[in-house]
Short mmCIF file of C-alpha atoms in Angstrom, two decimals:
data_model
loop_
_atom_site.label_atom_id
_atom_site.label_comp_id
_atom_site.label_asym_id
_atom_site.label_seq_id
_atom_site.Cartn_x
_atom_site.Cartn_y
_atom_site.Cartn_z
CA MET L 1 -83.05 -1.46 -141.47
CA ALA L 2 -85.99 -1.06 -141.73
CA ASP L 3 -87.19 1.98 -142.97
CA VAL L 4 -88.89 3.42 -139.84
CA PRO L 5 -87.55 0.43 -137.67
CA GLN L 6 -89.98 -0.41 -133.58
CA ASN L 7 -87.83 1.47 -131.83
CA ALA L 8 -88.27 4.33 -133.60
CA PRO L 9 -89.22 7.81 -131.60
CA GLU L 10 -92.77 8.71 -133.28
CA GLN L 11 -91.58 11.30 -135.65
CA CYS L 12 -88.82 9.74 -136.93
CA PRO L 13 -87.59 10.65 -139.84
CA GLY L 14 -86.79 7.44 -142.05
CA THR L 15 -83.57 5.29 -142.16
CA GLN L 16 -83.36 6.76 -145.59
CA SER L 17 -83.86 10.33 -145.09
CA GLU L 18 -81.48 12.60 -145.84
CA GLU L 19 -82.14 14.32 -141.44
CA ALA L 20 -81.25 10.34 -140.64
CA GLY L 21 -79.81 10.56 -136.94
CA LYS L 22 -79.78 14.36 -136.90
CA SER L 23 -83.18 15.31 -136.82
CA SER L 24 -84.50 16.17 -133.03
CA ALA L 25 -86.54 13.95 -133.76
CA CYS L 26 -83.36 11.67 -133.57
CA ALA L 27 -82.47 12.99 -129.51
CA GLY L 28 -82.72 9.53 -127.35
CA CYS L 29 -82.81 7.12 -130.53
CA PRO L 30 -81.13 3.90 -130.05
CA ASN L 31 -80.62 4.09 -133.71
CA GLN L 32 -78.78 7.68 -133.57
CA ILE L 33 -75.70 6.65 -134.21
CA ILE L 34 -76.20 4.39 -136.67
CA CYS L 35 -77.92 6.83 -139.12
CA ALA L 36 -75.62 9.24 -138.48
CA SER L 37 -72.76 7.69 -139.36
CA GLY L 38 -74.27 7.05 -142.91
CA ALA L 39 -74.13 3.02 -142.08
CA ALA L 40 -78.30 2.52 -142.22
CA LYS L 41 -78.12 4.37 -146.27
CA GLU L 42 -76.55 0.81 -147.61
CA PRO L 43 -78.35 0.16 -150.99
CA ASP L 44 -81.88 -1.12 -149.49
CA PRO L 45 -81.22 -5.18 -150.38
CA ALA L 46 -85.67 -5.30 -151.27
CA ILE L 47 -84.52 -2.87 -153.73
CA GLU L 48 -82.76 -7.13 -154.99
CA GLU L 49 -85.64 -8.64 -154.10
CA ILE L 50 -88.16 -6.48 -155.93
CA ARG L 51 -86.06 -7.00 -158.66
CA GLN L 52 -86.21 -10.91 -158.36
CA ARG L 53 -89.85 -10.31 -157.80
CA MET L 54 -90.56 -8.51 -160.93
CA THR L 55 -88.98 -11.35 -163.42
CA SER L 56 -92.93 -12.30 -164.04
CA VAL L 57 -93.88 -9.11 -164.67
CA LYS L 58 -93.37 -8.53 -168.19
CA HIS L 59 -94.66 -4.40 -167.64
CA LYS L 60 -95.07 -2.00 -165.02
CA ILE L 61 -97.16 1.51 -165.63
CA VAL L 62 -97.27 3.91 -162.56
CA VAL L 63 -100.90 6.15 -162.88
CA LEU L 64 -99.47 9.84 -161.61
CA SER L 65 -101.41 13.18 -161.34
CA GLY L 66 -100.50 16.47 -160.23
CA LYS L 67 -103.76 17.02 -158.67
CA GLY L 68 -106.44 15.02 -156.50
CA GLY L 69 -109.99 14.19 -158.46
CA VAL L 70 -108.78 14.64 -162.65
CA GLY L 71 -109.57 10.85 -162.07
CA LYS L 72 -106.93 9.02 -161.21
CA SER L 73 -108.02 5.43 -160.07
CA THR L 74 -111.18 5.82 -162.19
CA PHE L 75 -108.63 5.39 -165.10
CA THR L 76 -106.11 2.44 -163.63
CA ALA L 77 -109.23 0.51 -163.44
CA HIS L 78 -110.06 0.51 -166.80
CA LEU L 79 -107.42 0.28 -168.55
CA ALA L 80 -106.69 -3.03 -166.50
CA HIS L 81 -109.48 -3.71 -167.56
CA GLY L 82 -109.58 -2.93 -171.21
CA ILE L 83 -106.14 -4.71 -171.42
CA ALA L 84 -107.79 -7.43 -169.07
CA ASN L 85 -110.99 -7.74 -171.81
CA ASP L 86 -108.38 -10.08 -173.67
CA ASP L 87 -107.89 -13.51 -172.12
CA THR L 88 -104.20 -14.14 -172.99
CA LYS L 89 -103.46 -11.56 -171.30
CA GLN L 90 -102.22 -11.17 -167.30
CA VAL L 91 -103.15 -8.04 -165.23
CA ALA L 92 -102.40 -6.72 -161.91
CA VAL L 93 -103.56 -3.17 -160.51
CA LEU L 94 -101.98 -2.23 -156.94
CA ASP L 95 -103.06 0.35 -155.23
CA VAL L 96 -99.93 2.72 -152.90
CA ASP L 97 -102.56 5.45 -152.49
CA ILE L 98 -102.80 4.10 -148.56
CA CYS L 99 -104.45 7.62 -147.41
CA GLY L 100 -107.46 6.85 -149.43
CA PRO L 101 -107.64 3.43 -151.37
CA SER L 102 -110.31 3.95 -154.38
CA ILE L 103 -109.14 1.03 -156.20
CA PRO L 104 -111.39 -2.04 -154.54
CA ARG L 105 -113.94 -0.21 -154.03
CA VAL L 106 -113.78 1.15 -158.16
CA MET L 107 -113.32 -2.74 -159.08
CA GLY L 108 -115.71 -3.71 -157.02
CA LEU L 109 -113.69 -5.97 -153.83
CA ASP L 110 -115.30 -3.64 -151.35
CA GLY L 111 -114.51 -5.25 -148.12
CA GLU L 112 -112.35 -8.07 -149.67
CA GLN L 113 -109.25 -9.58 -147.30
CA VAL L 114 -105.46 -10.32 -148.61
CA HIS L 115 -104.21 -13.99 -148.22
CA GLN L 116 -101.12 -15.34 -147.12
CA SER L 117 -99.64 -18.76 -149.61
CA GLY L 118 -96.49 -19.69 -149.10
CA SER L 119 -95.15 -17.65 -151.83
CA GLY L 120 -96.09 -14.42 -149.89
CA TRP L 121 -99.31 -12.27 -150.09
CA SER L 122 -101.86 -13.30 -152.77
CA PRO L 123 -103.85 -10.11 -154.94
CA VAL L 124 -107.37 -10.79 -154.67
CA TYR L 125 -108.50 -11.40 -157.93
CA VAL L 126 -111.48 -9.28 -159.47
CA GLU L 127 -111.72 -12.01 -163.00
CA ASP L 128 -108.96 -15.13 -163.81
CA ASN L 129 -106.69 -12.61 -165.46
CA LEU L 130 -107.40 -9.32 -163.09
CA GLY L 131 -105.57 -8.88 -159.81
CA VAL L 132 -105.40 -6.29 -157.66
CA MET L 133 -103.66 -5.28 -153.82
CA SER L 134 -104.53 -2.56 -152.24
CA VAL L 135 -104.47 -1.32 -148.34
CA GLY L 136 -108.27 -1.39 -148.48
CA PHE L 137 -108.29 -5.14 -148.24
CA LEU L 138 -105.99 -4.82 -144.69
CA LEU L 139 -108.27 -2.17 -143.37
CA GLY L 140 -110.85 -3.27 -140.93
CA SER L 141 -114.34 -1.17 -141.60
CA PRO L 142 -114.79 1.84 -144.29
CA GLU L 143 -114.38 4.74 -141.22
CA ASP L 144 -110.69 3.13 -140.41
CA ALA L 145 -108.36 5.55 -141.20
CA VAL L 146 -104.41 5.41 -142.20
CA ILE L 147 -102.97 8.01 -140.29
CA TRP L 148 -99.07 7.55 -141.44
CA ARG L 149 -96.59 9.94 -142.02
CA GLY L 150 -94.32 9.32 -144.91
CA PRO L 151 -92.02 6.44 -143.88
CA LYS L 152 -93.77 4.28 -142.69
CA LYS L 153 -96.15 4.89 -145.87
CA ASN L 154 -93.08 3.77 -146.89
CA GLY L 155 -92.37 0.59 -145.37
CA LEU L 156 -96.20 -0.55 -146.49
CA ILE L 157 -95.29 0.43 -150.20
CA LYS L 158 -91.31 -2.17 -149.90
CA GLN L 159 -93.63 -4.51 -148.55
CA PHE L 160 -96.05 -4.45 -151.58
CA LEU L 161 -93.86 -4.90 -153.90
CA ARG L 162 -91.54 -7.22 -152.72
CA ASP L 163 -93.63 -9.85 -150.57
CA VAL L 164 -97.23 -9.73 -153.55
CA ASP L 165 -97.16 -12.53 -155.12
CA TRP L 166 -98.40 -11.50 -158.55
CA GLY L 167 -97.22 -14.85 -160.48
CA GLU L 168 -96.69 -14.46 -164.38
CA ILE L 169 -98.09 -11.40 -165.63
CA ASP L 170 -98.10 -9.16 -168.51
CA TYR L 171 -99.43 -5.47 -166.92
CA LEU L 172 -98.79 -4.35 -163.02
CA VAL L 173 -100.35 -0.73 -163.42
CA ILE L 174 -99.72 0.66 -160.41
CA ASP L 175 -102.65 4.00 -158.91
CA THR L 176 -101.08 6.14 -156.83
CA PRO L 177 -101.75 9.16 -155.11
CA PRO L 178 -101.57 12.88 -156.48
CA GLY L 179 -98.56 15.00 -155.71
CA THR L 180 -94.89 14.54 -155.98
CA SER L 181 -93.15 12.94 -152.54
CA ASP L 182 -93.26 9.79 -150.67
CA GLU L 183 -95.07 7.55 -151.96
CA HIS L 184 -94.11 8.61 -155.71
CA LEU L 185 -90.51 8.27 -154.25
CA SER L 186 -90.45 5.53 -152.77
CA VAL L 187 -91.99 3.15 -156.36
CA VAL L 188 -89.30 4.33 -158.40
CA GLN L 189 -86.72 3.88 -155.91
CA TYR L 190 -88.16 0.62 -154.71
CA LEU L 191 -88.47 0.10 -158.75
CA SER L 192 -85.87 1.48 -159.45
CA ALA L 193 -83.32 -2.27 -160.61
CA ALA L 194 -86.69 -3.27 -162.50
CA ASN L 195 -87.51 -0.79 -165.59
CA VAL L 196 -90.27 0.01 -165.32
CA ASP L 197 -92.22 1.40 -169.27
CA GLY L 198 -93.00 4.74 -167.81
CA ALA L 199 -95.89 6.59 -166.33
CA VAL L 200 -99.36 7.18 -167.46
CA ILE L 201 -100.31 11.24 -166.47
CA ILE L 202 -104.11 12.27 -166.03
CA THR L 203 -105.38 15.27 -166.30
CA THR L 204 -107.94 17.96 -165.85
CA PRO L 205 -108.47 20.16 -169.72
CA GLN L 206 -107.88 23.66 -166.78
CA GLU L 207 -104.89 25.42 -166.29
CA VAL L 208 -105.32 24.42 -162.68
CA SER L 209 -104.81 20.50 -163.46
CA LEU L 210 -102.04 21.63 -165.81
CA LEU L 211 -100.19 23.95 -164.02
CA ASP L 212 -99.47 20.05 -161.69
CA VAL L 213 -99.29 18.49 -164.23
CA ARG L 214 -96.39 20.48 -165.47
CA LYS L 215 -95.00 19.51 -162.35
CA GLU L 216 -95.46 16.18 -161.99
CA ILE L 217 -94.05 15.96 -165.83
CA ASN L 218 -90.34 17.64 -164.34
CA PHE L 219 -90.91 15.38 -161.30
CA CYS L 220 -90.54 12.30 -164.15
CA LYS L 221 -88.05 13.91 -165.88
CA LYS L 222 -86.07 13.74 -162.38
CA VAL L 223 -86.13 10.66 -161.26
CA ASP L 224 -85.14 9.24 -165.01
CA LEU L 225 -89.50 7.28 -165.47
CA PRO L 226 -90.18 7.83 -168.87
CA VAL L 227 -93.62 9.56 -169.84
CA ILE L 228 -95.44 7.13 -172.29
CA GLY L 229 -98.16 10.18 -172.52
CA VAL L 230 -100.69 12.11 -171.18
CA VAL L 231 -104.81 11.58 -170.50
CA GLU L 232 -106.94 14.76 -170.62
CA ASN L 233 -109.98 13.35 -168.93
CA MET L 234 -113.08 15.27 -168.72
CA SER L 235 -112.78 16.28 -171.68
CA GLY L 236 -116.42 18.35 -172.45
CA PHE L 237 -120.06 17.42 -171.44
CA VAL L 238 -122.80 16.60 -174.02
CA CYS L 239 -125.77 17.74 -172.78
CA PRO L 240 -128.20 14.62 -173.16
CA ASN L 241 -131.36 17.08 -173.38
CA CYS L 242 -129.82 19.53 -175.87
CA LYS L 243 -127.57 17.63 -176.77
CA ILE L 244 -124.49 21.22 -177.18
CA GLU L 245 -121.85 20.13 -175.55
CA SER L 246 -120.15 22.44 -172.87
CA GLN L 247 -116.48 23.05 -170.90
CA ILE L 248 -117.31 22.81 -167.79
CA PHE L 249 -113.04 22.76 -167.15
CA PRO L 250 -112.41 25.26 -169.92
CA PRO L 251 -108.88 24.21 -171.62
CA THR L 252 -108.24 28.24 -170.71
CA THR L 253 -104.31 27.85 -172.11
CA GLY L 254 -104.81 25.38 -174.57
CA GLY L 255 -105.19 22.14 -172.47
CA ALA L 256 -103.67 18.98 -172.31
CA VAL L 257 -102.56 18.93 -176.38
CA LYS L 258 -100.29 21.84 -176.12
CA MET L 259 -99.40 21.16 -172.16
CA CYS L 260 -97.85 17.95 -174.52
CA GLN L 261 -96.29 19.90 -177.20
CA ASP L 262 -94.93 22.57 -174.65
CA MET L 263 -93.05 20.29 -172.64
CA GLN L 264 -92.29 17.30 -175.56
CA VAL L 265 -94.20 14.20 -173.50
CA PRO L 266 -96.98 12.33 -176.54
CA PHE L 267 -100.53 13.07 -175.35
CA LEU L 268 -103.07 9.79 -175.73
CA GLY L 269 -105.74 11.52 -175.79
CA LYS L 270 -108.88 13.45 -174.94
CA LEU L 271 -111.81 11.46 -172.26
CA PRO L 272 -115.10 12.93 -172.63
CA LEU L 273 -117.72 13.40 -168.80
CA ASP L 274 -120.50 11.42 -169.10
CA PRO L 275 -122.09 10.44 -165.68
CA ARG L 276 -121.57 6.83 -166.40
CA ILE L 277 -118.09 6.26 -165.90
CA GLY L 278 -118.24 7.80 -161.66
CA LYS L 279 -121.41 4.86 -161.36
CA CYS L 280 -119.94 2.30 -162.91
CA CYS L 281 -117.31 3.15 -160.59
CA ASP L 282 -119.18 3.85 -157.39
CA GLU L 283 -120.74 0.40 -157.72
CA GLY L 284 -117.39 -1.08 -158.91
CA LYS L 285 -118.40 -2.20 -162.81
CA SER L 286 -116.34 -1.94 -165.58
CA TYR L 287 -117.55 1.10 -167.83
CA LEU L 288 -115.99 -0.88 -170.89
CA SER L 289 -118.39 -3.14 -169.95
CA GLU L 290 -121.71 -1.42 -169.85
CA VAL L 291 -121.89 1.09 -171.88
CA PRO L 292 -119.34 -0.08 -174.62
CA ASP L 293 -120.50 1.97 -177.18
CA SER L 294 -120.10 5.10 -175.98
CA PRO L 295 -117.85 8.03 -177.17
CA ALA L 296 -116.16 7.54 -173.35
CA SER L 297 -115.47 4.07 -173.96
CA GLN L 298 -113.87 4.48 -178.15
CA ALA L 299 -111.71 7.06 -176.85
CA PHE L 300 -110.80 4.41 -173.62
CA ARG L 301 -109.52 2.15 -175.87
CA GLU L 302 -107.87 4.06 -178.02
CA ILE L 303 -106.03 5.47 -175.36
CA ILE L 304 -104.87 1.92 -173.85
CA GLN L 305 -104.37 0.69 -176.96
CA LYS L 306 -100.97 3.11 -177.43
CA ILE L 307 -100.20 2.13 -173.92
CA GLN L 308 -100.10 -0.45 -174.93
CA ILE L 309 -97.82 -0.21 -178.19
CA THR L 310 -95.79 2.47 -176.42
CA CYS L 311 -94.76 -1.05 -174.00
CA ASP L 312 -94.25 -3.09 -176.67
CA THR L 313 -92.14 -1.10 -178.61
CA SER L 314 -89.92 0.15 -176.04
CA ALA L 315 -89.97 -3.97 -174.70
CA GLY L 316 -88.49 -4.58 -177.98
CA VAL L 317 -85.98 -1.81 -178.26
CA SER L 318 -84.83 -2.37 -175.39
CA ARG L 319 -84.42 -6.56 -176.17
CA GLU L 320 -82.79 -4.84 -179.21
CA GLU L 321 -80.49 -3.54 -177.46
CA GLU L 322 -79.34 -6.28 -175.34
CA THR L 323 -79.44 -8.56 -177.76
CA GLY L 324 -78.77 -6.54 -181.11
CA GLU L 325 -80.83 -9.06 -182.28
CA MET L 326 -84.35 -7.28 -183.77
CA ASP L 327 -87.77 -8.54 -182.66
CA THR L 328 -89.61 -9.87 -185.77
CA THR L 329 -93.16 -10.87 -184.21
CA MET Q 1 -107.33 30.49 -158.24
CA LEU Q 2 -106.29 34.66 -155.95
CA ASN Q 3 -103.65 36.23 -158.61
CA VAL Q 4 -101.08 36.24 -156.60
CA GLU Q 5 -99.39 33.92 -159.16
CA SER Q 6 -96.32 35.97 -160.14
CA LYS Q 7 -96.01 37.40 -155.97
CA ASP Q 8 -92.93 36.32 -154.22
CA VAL Q 9 -92.63 36.82 -150.23
CA HIS Q 10 -90.32 39.34 -148.35
CA GLN Q 11 -88.97 38.88 -145.16
CA CYS Q 12 -89.48 41.51 -142.20
CA SER Q 13 -87.43 41.84 -138.51
CA GLN Q 14 -90.51 40.04 -137.13
CA GLY Q 15 -91.30 37.38 -139.56
CA TRP Q 16 -92.66 36.50 -143.76
CA VAL Q 17 -94.73 38.97 -145.01
CA PRO Q 18 -97.32 37.51 -146.78
CA VAL Q 19 -99.38 38.56 -150.06
CA TYR Q 20 -101.54 40.08 -149.26
CA ALA Q 21 -104.53 39.26 -152.62
CA ASP Q 22 -106.67 43.29 -152.99
CA GLN Q 23 -105.59 46.22 -151.83
CA ALA Q 24 -107.13 47.42 -148.93
CA GLN Q 25 -105.05 44.20 -147.92
CA GLN Q 26 -108.15 42.07 -146.12
CA LEU Q 27 -107.12 38.92 -147.99
CA ALA Q 28 -103.21 37.16 -147.21
CA VAL Q 29 -101.49 34.53 -148.97
CA MET Q 30 -98.44 31.78 -147.68
CA SER Q 31 -98.35 29.49 -150.08
CA ILE Q 32 -94.96 27.22 -151.09
CA GLY Q 33 -96.35 28.42 -154.79
CA PHE Q 34 -94.14 32.27 -153.75
CA LEU Q 35 -91.16 29.78 -152.94
CA LEU Q 36 -90.17 27.75 -156.21
CA SER Q 37 -88.03 29.42 -158.87
CA SER Q 38 -90.70 28.50 -161.51
CA ARG Q 39 -93.94 27.64 -161.99
CA ASP Q 40 -93.07 24.28 -163.32
CA ASP Q 41 -90.64 23.22 -160.70
CA ALA Q 42 -92.20 20.32 -158.58
CA VAL Q 43 -92.06 20.38 -155.03
CA VAL Q 44 -90.20 16.16 -154.27
CA TRP Q 45 -89.62 16.13 -151.02
CA ARG Q 46 -91.18 13.66 -149.07
CA GLY Q 47 -92.76 13.68 -145.44
CA PRO Q 48 -90.41 15.34 -143.16
CA LYS Q 49 -89.26 18.18 -145.08
CA LYS Q 50 -93.38 18.88 -145.82
CA ASN Q 51 -92.79 19.12 -141.90
CA ALA Q 52 -90.56 21.23 -141.16
CA MET Q 53 -92.24 23.81 -143.74
CA ILE Q 54 -95.69 23.87 -142.22
CA LYS Q 55 -94.10 24.58 -139.03
CA GLN Q 56 -92.65 27.32 -140.48
CA PHE Q 57 -95.78 28.73 -142.38
CA LEU Q 58 -97.42 28.71 -138.82
CA SER Q 59 -94.91 30.23 -137.03
CA ASP Q 60 -92.87 32.37 -138.79
CA VAL Q 61 -95.48 34.01 -141.27
CA TYR Q 62 -96.30 37.52 -139.44
CA TRP Q 63 -99.89 37.16 -140.36
CA GLN Q 64 -100.65 40.57 -137.76
CA GLU Q 65 -104.36 40.52 -136.36
CA LEU Q 66 -106.56 38.36 -138.01
CA ASP Q 67 -110.77 37.58 -138.19
CA TYR Q 68 -110.00 33.81 -139.97
CA LEU Q 69 -106.82 31.95 -141.01
CA LEU Q 70 -108.54 28.73 -143.24
CA ILE Q 71 -106.06 26.16 -143.76
CA ASP Q 72 -106.22 24.56 -147.68
CA ASN Q 73 -104.61 20.71 -147.37
CA PRO Q 74 -103.86 18.51 -150.28
CA PRO Q 75 -106.60 14.81 -150.25
CA GLY Q 76 -105.56 12.30 -147.67
CA THR Q 77 -104.74 11.71 -143.83
CA SER Q 78 -101.11 12.32 -143.50
CA ASP Q 79 -98.14 14.73 -143.01
CA GLU Q 80 -98.82 17.46 -144.30
CA HIS Q 81 -102.41 17.04 -141.96
CA ILE Q 82 -100.92 15.20 -138.74
CA SER Q 83 -98.42 18.88 -138.54
CA THR Q 84 -101.20 21.17 -139.77
CA VAL Q 85 -103.26 19.91 -136.75
CA GLU Q 86 -99.94 19.28 -134.62
CA ASN Q 87 -99.23 22.53 -134.96
CA LEU Q 88 -102.23 24.40 -134.88
CA LYS Q 89 -103.23 22.31 -131.35
CA LYS Q 90 -101.63 25.31 -129.48
CA TYR Q 91 -103.74 28.31 -131.26
CA LYS Q 92 -107.44 26.11 -129.97
CA PRO Q 93 -108.15 25.62 -133.92
CA ASP Q 94 -111.68 26.04 -134.59
CA GLY Q 95 -112.25 22.69 -136.62
CA ALA Q 96 -111.88 21.33 -139.54
CA VAL Q 97 -114.95 22.49 -143.30
CA LEU Q 98 -114.39 18.45 -145.23
CA VAL Q 99 -115.54 19.18 -148.93
CA THR Q 100 -116.57 16.14 -151.35
CA THR Q 101 -118.06 15.34 -154.38
CA PRO Q 102 -121.58 13.43 -154.49
CA GLN Q 103 -120.27 10.32 -155.61
CA ALA Q 104 -119.09 6.71 -153.35
CA VAL Q 105 -115.93 6.64 -153.91
CA ALA Q 106 -115.22 10.30 -152.62
CA VAL Q 107 -117.39 10.04 -150.23
CA ALA Q 108 -115.59 6.21 -148.97
CA ASP Q 109 -112.39 8.48 -148.10
CA VAL Q 110 -113.66 11.95 -146.88
CA ARG Q 111 -115.68 8.77 -144.48
CA ARG Q 112 -111.72 8.30 -142.99
CA GLU Q 113 -111.05 12.09 -143.20
CA ILE Q 114 -113.87 12.32 -140.46
CA THR Q 115 -112.05 9.87 -138.60
CA PHE Q 116 -109.68 11.78 -138.81
CA CYS Q 117 -110.80 14.54 -137.03
CA ARG Q 118 -112.68 12.63 -134.30
CA LYS Q 119 -108.76 10.77 -133.78
CA THR Q 120 -107.28 13.61 -134.05
CA GLY Q 121 -109.33 16.03 -131.86
CA ILE Q 122 -110.37 18.57 -134.17
CA ARG Q 123 -114.28 20.01 -134.45
CA ILE Q 124 -116.03 19.59 -137.60
CA LEU Q 125 -117.34 22.01 -138.79
CA GLY Q 126 -119.65 20.99 -141.32
CA VAL Q 127 -119.30 18.66 -144.68
CA VAL Q 128 -120.07 21.03 -148.23
CA GLU Q 129 -120.32 18.52 -151.18
CA ASN Q 130 -118.94 20.38 -154.08
CA MET Q 131 -119.75 19.94 -158.05
CA SER Q 132 -123.31 18.46 -156.89
CA GLY Q 133 -124.84 18.80 -160.29
CA PHE Q 134 -124.90 20.40 -163.23
CA VAL Q 135 -127.13 23.13 -165.46
CA CYS Q 136 -127.06 23.13 -168.39
CA PRO Q 137 -126.64 26.81 -169.14
CA HIS Q 138 -127.93 26.41 -172.76
CA CYS Q 139 -130.88 24.65 -171.66
CA THR Q 140 -131.10 24.59 -168.51
CA ALA Q 141 -131.20 20.53 -167.67
CA CYS Q 142 -129.68 19.18 -164.53
CA SER Q 143 -126.98 16.41 -164.87
CA ASN Q 144 -125.58 14.59 -161.62
CA LEU Q 145 -121.47 14.49 -163.62
CA PHE Q 146 -120.82 12.85 -159.96
CA SER Q 147 -123.87 11.51 -158.69
CA LYS Q 148 -126.03 13.04 -156.03
CA GLY Q 149 -126.61 13.37 -153.18
CA GLY Q 150 -123.69 11.36 -151.00
CA GLY Q 151 -122.41 14.56 -148.65
CA GLU Q 152 -125.84 15.05 -147.38
CA GLN Q 153 -125.94 11.12 -146.54
CA LEU Q 154 -121.92 11.50 -145.30
CA ALA Q 155 -123.01 13.88 -142.95
CA GLN Q 156 -125.98 11.98 -141.50
CA GLN Q 157 -124.46 8.88 -141.25
CA CYS Q 158 -121.34 9.96 -139.00
CA ASN Q 159 -123.46 12.70 -137.28
CA VAL Q 160 -121.65 16.57 -138.41
CA PRO Q 161 -123.29 19.19 -139.50
CA TYR Q 162 -123.99 19.54 -143.43
CA LEU Q 163 -122.85 22.95 -144.41
CA GLY Q 164 -124.21 22.16 -148.27
CA SER Q 165 -123.43 21.35 -151.58
CA ILE Q 166 -121.90 24.12 -154.82
CA PRO Q 167 -123.26 23.01 -158.28
CA LEU Q 168 -120.55 22.64 -160.79
CA ASP Q 169 -120.90 25.98 -162.84
CA PRO Q 170 -118.21 26.85 -165.25
CA GLN Q 171 -118.37 30.17 -164.97
CA LEU Q 172 -117.06 29.80 -161.25
CA THR Q 173 -113.77 27.29 -163.23
CA LYS Q 174 -113.60 29.95 -165.78
CA SER Q 175 -112.30 32.66 -162.96
CA LEU Q 176 -110.71 30.54 -161.02
CA GLU Q 177 -108.47 30.15 -164.44
CA GLU Q 178 -107.99 33.38 -165.56
CA GLY Q 179 -107.41 34.87 -161.13
CA GLU Q 180 -110.47 36.80 -160.96
CA ASN Q 181 -113.25 36.78 -158.12
CA PHE Q 182 -116.24 35.02 -159.17
CA MET Q 183 -117.91 36.51 -155.84
CA ASN Q 184 -118.31 40.33 -156.68
CA SER Q 185 -118.53 39.16 -160.86
CA PHE Q 186 -121.44 37.16 -160.71
CA GLN Q 187 -123.27 38.64 -158.19
CA THR Q 188 -126.48 37.27 -158.49
CA SER Q 189 -125.88 33.43 -160.28
CA GLY Q 190 -127.27 30.53 -157.50
CA THR Q 191 -122.86 29.08 -156.93
CA ARG Q 192 -122.47 32.61 -155.38
CA GLN Q 193 -125.71 32.04 -153.22
CA ALA Q 194 -124.90 28.36 -152.50
CA VAL Q 195 -121.21 29.84 -151.15
CA MET Q 196 -122.06 32.09 -149.50
CA GLY Q 197 -125.06 29.89 -147.31
CA ILE Q 198 -121.73 27.59 -146.39
CA ALA Q 199 -119.75 31.03 -145.32
CA GLU Q 200 -122.69 31.92 -142.92
CA MET Q 201 -123.21 28.44 -141.85
CA ILE Q 202 -119.22 29.03 -140.53
CA LEU Q 203 -118.97 31.90 -139.60
CA THR Q 204 -122.24 31.68 -136.81
CA GLN Q 205 -120.31 27.84 -135.71
CA THR Q 206 -117.05 29.79 -135.19
CA ASN Q 207 -118.86 33.19 -133.34
CA ASP Q 208 -120.37 30.94 -131.35
CA LYS Q 209 -117.69 30.03 -129.96
CA HIS Q 210 -115.91 33.19 -129.69
CA SER Q 211 -118.91 34.73 -127.78
#
């Protein structure tokens, strides 16, 4: 059964929820008896359909953050641009931030629409080897708000994962909203049969942000999602006038480096604040192309390389575990 | 941020007793943070469970006589926001303050937030542009790290009040990190003036409503 059936009441908790059939909102719903009996909670057939769709996707990376505004979408876009700079790689971005879809703007695709083909929904292409899907492409105007409760958001995420025809791609990077809620659970649940490489977690240096990143890391542990590593964004600002560095978001408790040591997860690197990054995002351009020689671009490239190495290494390990053969390429 | 991280919530016969951030008990606080056994615990809840918690926070906390209840929301227009508005409606909320950073990517999301308020019938008290410019403490040159003016433009375009802007201030960030009351410790700071200006505008708008 669909997560929120057509004939369900407004406050339907979702057919897969623990409260299915039992919540006060369920009274009077035609599906109440089915839900309460647990019959609706059989394994969702979409999980197998998504697994099949994902066989053409080599690596899947989820980008997470505990807090909003730390630069998740900025990082996702530039991770995709960075990998796609290699013409031999096919990359795609899936934006599951349903209420705040920033990826179309950040990637210069504002106003684009989604098209259907015989094999599913077609992503919108930034370059020949870089495709994007986002709820932003389904909204009529910039004022349109997506005022949906969890179950409806989950339904769209399922559709995105099952029905978008990505083709044969090397990397699918999934941008999420901040937190540890419906969107995150749904992505992990629907991809459970499809072997996700892991999560990259973005933070700023201060404890107020790290507090939430620790929760995010514990979320990953809870749902068995490997942590590829943590990126410390907005890490210092060099004044263009006097060239002295200021810590605008001070790492009062040791920043992400210490937190990664404590939580035993890899630290991927620091990205400094550069006003040109925000400007590029506003204009839908790649900062890596516009300002290739800055310290921030250099840092981006090093972090992207580390992520690719991790993905390639763990893919090699998985193949070795399956076949017993070492990867000598 | 309010220096009450290790506190617990207790029950009394009239409901949950909020945590007080000051001796005089002028500032009461309630948060799910007080209900976690460890500060690193993730709250991995889907919408319905979050909605139930919010409803409890609004109906079961023994606030006593309050002049103002401020409700901090996560970003977005989803369960938390719908539940807050639905549960508050009967108490006739004064309105919403929308916070943005200046750059277009952030403003685009707040534009949708304005639509949310209009659709749910919540009055918009105004827009605040946060992280609006950084004055270097070493040479006083100003850098617009996240662009500038986007919040003010949004307010004009959408015909809602513009409440003001707050600069990026490492002293403010540091105070929040340490749970220090910035408004008390930095009485002469420009940032404090900016925050007070915005507070006064909100007080004026909300006092007018009740007088």
